Amino acid sequence: MNYKKFLDKPFRLMSLIGCVYLIIMILMNVFTDFSYELSILPFSKTVSYAAEGVALALCVLSFILYTHHSIYYTALEILTFSYLYTGRIYTALFLTAILFVLLLIENRLISKMRLSVYLVIEVVKIALVIPYGVRSFFEYFGISLFSLATIGCINLLFRHAYEKKDAGEINLADYKFTDRQIDCIKETVVNNTTIKALAITHNVSESAIKKDLAHIYSVLGIDGKADLKALFIGYKFD
């Protein structure tokens, strides 16, 4: 087996790490009550085991379907909520930061709807800290706000720096893409346009757009939307 080829997909590797972490956490729960020893809320043991079990199943699924990144995001969110519920506030902060970085890297927060959903989820997380006292609430709120703002500023700085550079070595003229395929690349990279929106714009079925994208990924030697965006950072589309 070619292990390098097997593990060279970022989300496949992250899913594997997540599986190992969760197995260790479940074993620690069995022998030490580690994940719910700080909790003051009811059913903490049940919540802890259920969350870790579901997250483990999602990490396994994410390992198999490694191009469906939302599966991995869901596993992280479930863990974050369970840690907040069971009093492991700083661990929840750490996972929140990881998730926020991944969402920024993949431009998942560009649309107003997705950003609104994300903010609602964060408000719910903050509410879960209230039972642990005023100090814990303000610590979580302050640290999370500071962390997310800092990460967001760093992301803006890096994107600004990349935008000043010429798109290096990629030249669409070197590939025999159709006009529709070139537009799919442009809209995906620049506007994060969905497959459904592209299908409506070009008056074709969503399966036709999916075939176009699959062809683009195959020709460019990449695996998905995230790789496509990374490949065309700074590219000047006509």
Short mmCIF file of C-alpha atoms in Angstrom, two decimals:
data_model
loop_
_atom_site.label_atom_id
_atom_site.label_comp_id
_atom_site.label_asym_id
_atom_site.label_seq_id
_atom_site.Cartn_x
_atom_site.Cartn_y
_atom_site.Cartn_z
CA MET A 1 0.00 0.00 0.00
CA ASN A 2 1.20 3.50 -0.84
CA TYR A 3 0.86 5.13 2.59
CA LYS A 4 2.06 8.53 1.38
CA LYS A 5 -0.68 8.67 -1.24
CA PHE A 6 -3.16 7.30 1.31
CA LEU A 7 -2.52 10.07 3.84
CA ASP A 8 -1.64 13.07 1.66
CA LYS A 9 -5.15 14.54 1.89
CA PRO A 10 -5.24 17.15 4.70
CA PHE A 11 -8.72 16.34 5.99
CA ARG A 12 -8.05 12.60 5.82
CA LEU A 13 -4.99 13.09 8.01
CA MET A 14 -6.88 15.39 10.40
CA SER A 15 -9.67 12.83 10.64
CA LEU A 16 -7.16 10.13 11.53
CA ILE A 17 -5.67 12.35 14.25
CA GLY A 18 -9.20 13.07 15.50
CA CYS A 19 -9.97 9.34 15.71
CA VAL A 20 -6.83 8.67 17.75
CA TYR A 21 -7.60 11.61 20.06
CA LEU A 22 -11.19 10.50 20.63
CA ILE A 23 -10.23 6.90 21.34
CA ILE A 24 -7.76 8.15 23.95
CA MET A 25 -10.44 10.45 25.45
CA ILE A 26 -12.99 7.62 25.64
CA LEU A 27 -10.46 5.38 27.39
CA MET A 28 -9.63 8.20 29.83
CA ASN A 29 -13.34 8.62 30.53
CA VAL A 30 -13.73 4.93 31.26
CA PHE A 31 -10.85 4.86 33.73
CA THR A 32 -10.76 8.41 35.18
CA ASP A 33 -14.02 10.30 34.39
CA PHE A 34 -11.74 12.85 32.72
CA SER A 35 -14.18 14.62 30.39
CA TYR A 36 -16.98 15.24 32.86
CA GLU A 37 -15.27 15.54 36.24
CA LEU A 38 -15.61 19.36 36.20
CA SER A 39 -19.29 19.44 35.27
CA ILE A 40 -22.05 20.90 37.43
CA LEU A 41 -24.80 20.13 34.92
CA PRO A 42 -26.98 16.98 34.85
CA PHE A 43 -26.34 13.97 32.60
CA SER A 44 -22.75 15.07 32.01
CA LYS A 45 -21.49 11.51 31.74
CA THR A 46 -24.11 10.67 29.12
CA VAL A 47 -23.39 13.88 27.18
CA SER A 48 -19.66 13.21 27.26
CA TYR A 49 -19.86 9.61 26.03
CA ALA A 50 -22.53 10.41 23.43
CA ALA A 51 -20.61 13.40 22.03
CA GLU A 52 -17.32 11.51 21.82
CA GLY A 53 -19.03 8.49 20.24
CA VAL A 54 -20.79 10.59 17.60
CA ALA A 55 -17.65 12.65 16.94
CA LEU A 56 -15.61 9.45 16.53
CA ALA A 57 -18.14 8.08 14.03
CA LEU A 58 -18.04 11.38 12.10
CA CYS A 59 -14.22 11.37 12.06
CA VAL A 60 -14.27 7.84 10.60
CA LEU A 61 -16.82 8.99 8.00
CA SER A 62 -14.72 12.10 7.29
CA PHE A 63 -11.68 9.86 6.77
CA ILE A 64 -13.60 7.95 4.10
CA LEU A 65 -15.36 10.97 2.55
CA TYR A 66 -12.41 13.33 2.99
CA THR A 67 -13.66 15.84 0.40
CA HIS A 68 -16.81 16.51 2.47
CA HIS A 69 -15.18 18.84 4.98
CA SER A 70 -18.45 19.74 6.72
CA ILE A 71 -18.44 16.27 8.32
CA TYR A 72 -15.20 17.08 10.13
CA TYR A 73 -16.50 20.53 11.09
CA THR A 74 -19.59 18.90 12.61
CA ALA A 75 -17.42 16.55 14.69
CA LEU A 76 -15.47 19.52 16.06
CA GLU A 77 -18.64 21.46 16.90
CA ILE A 78 -20.18 18.49 18.72
CA LEU A 79 -17.02 18.08 20.79
CA THR A 80 -16.92 21.82 21.54
CA PHE A 81 -20.51 21.85 22.82
CA SER A 82 -19.92 18.76 24.96
CA TYR A 83 -16.79 20.29 26.50
CA LEU A 84 -18.64 23.49 27.34
CA TYR A 85 -21.49 21.51 28.85
CA THR A 86 -19.11 19.44 30.98
CA GLY A 87 -16.98 22.37 32.12
CA ARG A 88 -13.86 21.90 30.01
CA ILE A 89 -13.97 25.51 28.86
CA TYR A 90 -10.38 25.98 27.72
CA THR A 91 -10.44 22.80 25.64
CA ALA A 92 -13.61 24.11 24.01
CA LEU A 93 -11.84 27.40 23.28
CA PHE A 94 -9.01 25.53 21.61
CA LEU A 95 -11.38 23.59 19.36
CA THR A 96 -13.32 26.78 18.56
CA ALA A 97 -10.08 28.41 17.39
CA ILE A 98 -9.17 25.40 15.23
CA LEU A 99 -12.61 25.40 13.62
CA PHE A 100 -12.49 29.15 12.99
CA VAL A 101 -9.09 28.84 11.28
CA LEU A 102 -10.38 26.07 9.01
CA LEU A 103 -13.51 28.05 8.12
CA LEU A 104 -11.40 31.09 7.21
CA ILE A 105 -8.95 29.07 5.13
CA GLU A 106 -11.82 27.63 3.10
CA ASN A 107 -13.71 30.94 2.82
CA ARG A 108 -16.73 29.37 4.51
CA LEU A 109 -17.83 32.58 6.22
CA ILE A 110 -18.15 34.79 3.16
CA SER A 111 -21.92 34.52 2.71
CA LYS A 112 -24.17 36.39 5.14
CA MET A 113 -26.22 33.29 5.85
CA ARG A 114 -23.23 31.16 6.86
CA LEU A 115 -21.78 33.97 8.93
CA SER A 116 -25.13 34.45 10.69
CA VAL A 117 -25.38 30.73 11.46
CA TYR A 118 -21.82 30.74 12.80
CA LEU A 119 -22.55 33.73 15.07
CA VAL A 120 -25.72 32.10 16.40
CA ILE A 121 -23.75 28.94 17.22
CA GLU A 122 -21.13 31.01 19.05
CA VAL A 123 -23.83 32.79 21.09
CA VAL A 124 -25.26 29.41 22.11
CA LYS A 125 -21.77 28.31 23.18
CA ILE A 126 -21.39 31.42 25.33
CA ALA A 127 -24.77 30.70 26.95
CA LEU A 128 -23.57 27.23 27.95
CA VAL A 129 -20.83 28.82 30.07
CA ILE A 130 -23.28 30.86 32.21
CA PRO A 131 -23.98 28.05 34.74
CA TYR A 132 -20.28 27.94 35.60
CA GLY A 133 -20.34 31.44 37.06
CA VAL A 134 -19.68 35.03 36.11
CA ARG A 135 -15.91 34.61 36.11
CA SER A 136 -15.99 31.62 33.76
CA PHE A 137 -18.48 33.42 31.51
CA PHE A 138 -16.37 36.55 31.13
CA GLU A 139 -13.18 34.53 30.75
CA TYR A 140 -14.69 32.48 27.94
CA PHE A 141 -16.32 35.47 26.28
CA GLY A 142 -13.18 37.63 26.49
CA ILE A 143 -10.69 34.98 25.41
CA SER A 144 -12.88 33.69 22.57
CA LEU A 145 -13.54 37.21 21.29
CA PHE A 146 -9.84 38.11 21.49
CA SER A 147 -8.76 34.82 19.86
CA LEU A 148 -11.25 35.00 17.00
CA ALA A 149 -10.52 38.67 16.34
CA THR A 150 -6.77 38.01 16.31
CA ILE A 151 -7.10 35.01 14.01
CA GLY A 152 -9.39 37.03 11.72
CA CYS A 153 -6.90 39.92 11.53
CA ILE A 154 -4.03 37.56 10.75
CA ASN A 155 -6.13 35.99 8.01
CA LEU A 156 -6.87 39.41 6.49
CA LEU A 157 -3.18 40.34 6.58
CA PHE A 158 -2.14 37.15 4.82
CA ARG A 159 -4.86 37.46 2.20
CA HIS A 160 -3.87 41.09 1.59
CA ALA A 161 -0.25 40.05 1.16
CA TYR A 162 -1.19 37.29 -1.29
CA GLU A 163 -3.39 39.60 -3.32
CA LYS A 164 -0.39 41.84 -4.00
CA LYS A 165 1.48 38.98 -5.61
CA ASP A 166 1.03 37.90 -9.19
CA ALA A 167 -0.48 34.48 -9.56
CA GLY A 168 2.60 32.57 -10.17
CA GLU A 169 2.77 29.65 -12.35
CA ILE A 170 -0.81 28.94 -13.34
CA ASN A 171 -1.97 30.04 -16.77
CA LEU A 172 -5.46 28.98 -17.81
CA ALA A 173 -4.48 29.36 -21.46
CA ASP A 174 -2.27 26.30 -21.03
CA TYR A 175 -5.31 24.09 -20.42
CA LYS A 176 -8.10 23.24 -22.84
CA PHE A 177 -10.94 24.30 -20.57
CA THR A 178 -14.29 25.34 -21.99
CA ASP A 179 -15.67 28.80 -21.32
CA ARG A 180 -18.09 27.32 -18.80
CA GLN A 181 -15.30 25.51 -16.98
CA ILE A 182 -13.21 28.68 -16.83
CA ASP A 183 -16.21 30.54 -15.43
CA CYS A 184 -16.68 27.79 -12.84
CA ILE A 185 -13.07 28.27 -11.75
CA LYS A 186 -13.43 32.04 -11.57
CA GLU A 187 -16.74 32.02 -9.69
CA THR A 188 -15.57 29.35 -7.26
CA VAL A 189 -12.29 31.10 -6.47
CA VAL A 190 -13.46 34.71 -6.45
CA ASN A 191 -17.05 34.50 -5.20
CA ASN A 192 -17.25 31.04 -3.59
CA THR A 193 -20.27 30.39 -5.82
CA THR A 194 -22.18 27.17 -5.13
CA ILE A 195 -22.78 24.39 -7.64
CA LYS A 196 -26.49 25.16 -7.60
CA ALA A 197 -25.88 28.83 -8.42
CA LEU A 198 -23.48 27.92 -11.24
CA ALA A 199 -26.05 25.53 -12.69
CA ILE A 200 -28.71 28.27 -12.67
CA THR A 201 -26.33 30.81 -14.24
CA HIS A 202 -25.36 28.48 -17.09
CA ASN A 203 -28.83 26.93 -17.43
CA VAL A 204 -27.55 23.39 -17.00
CA SER A 205 -28.07 20.64 -14.42
CA GLU A 206 -26.06 20.50 -11.22
CA SER A 207 -24.61 17.16 -12.35
CA ALA A 208 -23.15 18.93 -15.43
CA ILE A 209 -21.42 21.47 -13.18
CA LYS A 210 -20.15 18.67 -10.94
CA LYS A 211 -18.68 16.94 -14.00
CA ASP A 212 -17.02 20.21 -15.04
CA LEU A 213 -15.48 20.64 -11.60
CA ALA A 214 -14.36 17.00 -11.49
CA HIS A 215 -12.66 17.50 -14.87
CA ILE A 216 -10.98 20.69 -13.63
CA TYR A 217 -9.70 18.97 -10.48
CA SER A 218 -8.42 16.04 -12.53
CA VAL A 219 -6.60 18.21 -15.08
CA LEU A 220 -5.03 20.44 -12.42
CA GLY A 221 -4.12 17.47 -10.22
CA ILE A 222 -6.03 18.70 -7.17
CA ASP A 223 -8.72 17.25 -4.92
CA GLY A 224 -11.37 19.89 -4.37
CA LYS A 225 -12.52 23.45 -3.88
CA ALA A 226 -10.00 24.26 -1.14
CA ASP A 227 -7.08 23.20 -3.35
CA LEU A 228 -8.54 25.16 -6.28
CA LYS A 229 -8.70 28.36 -4.22
CA ALA A 230 -5.18 27.85 -2.94
CA LEU A 231 -3.88 27.25 -6.46
CA PHE A 232 -5.38 30.48 -7.81
CA ILE A 233 -4.49 32.83 -4.94
CA GLY A 234 -3.68 36.18 -6.54
CA TYR A 235 -4.65 35.06 -10.04
CA LYS A 236 -5.91 37.89 -12.24
CA PHE A 237 -8.99 36.63 -14.06
CA ASP A 238 -10.05 38.40 -17.25
#
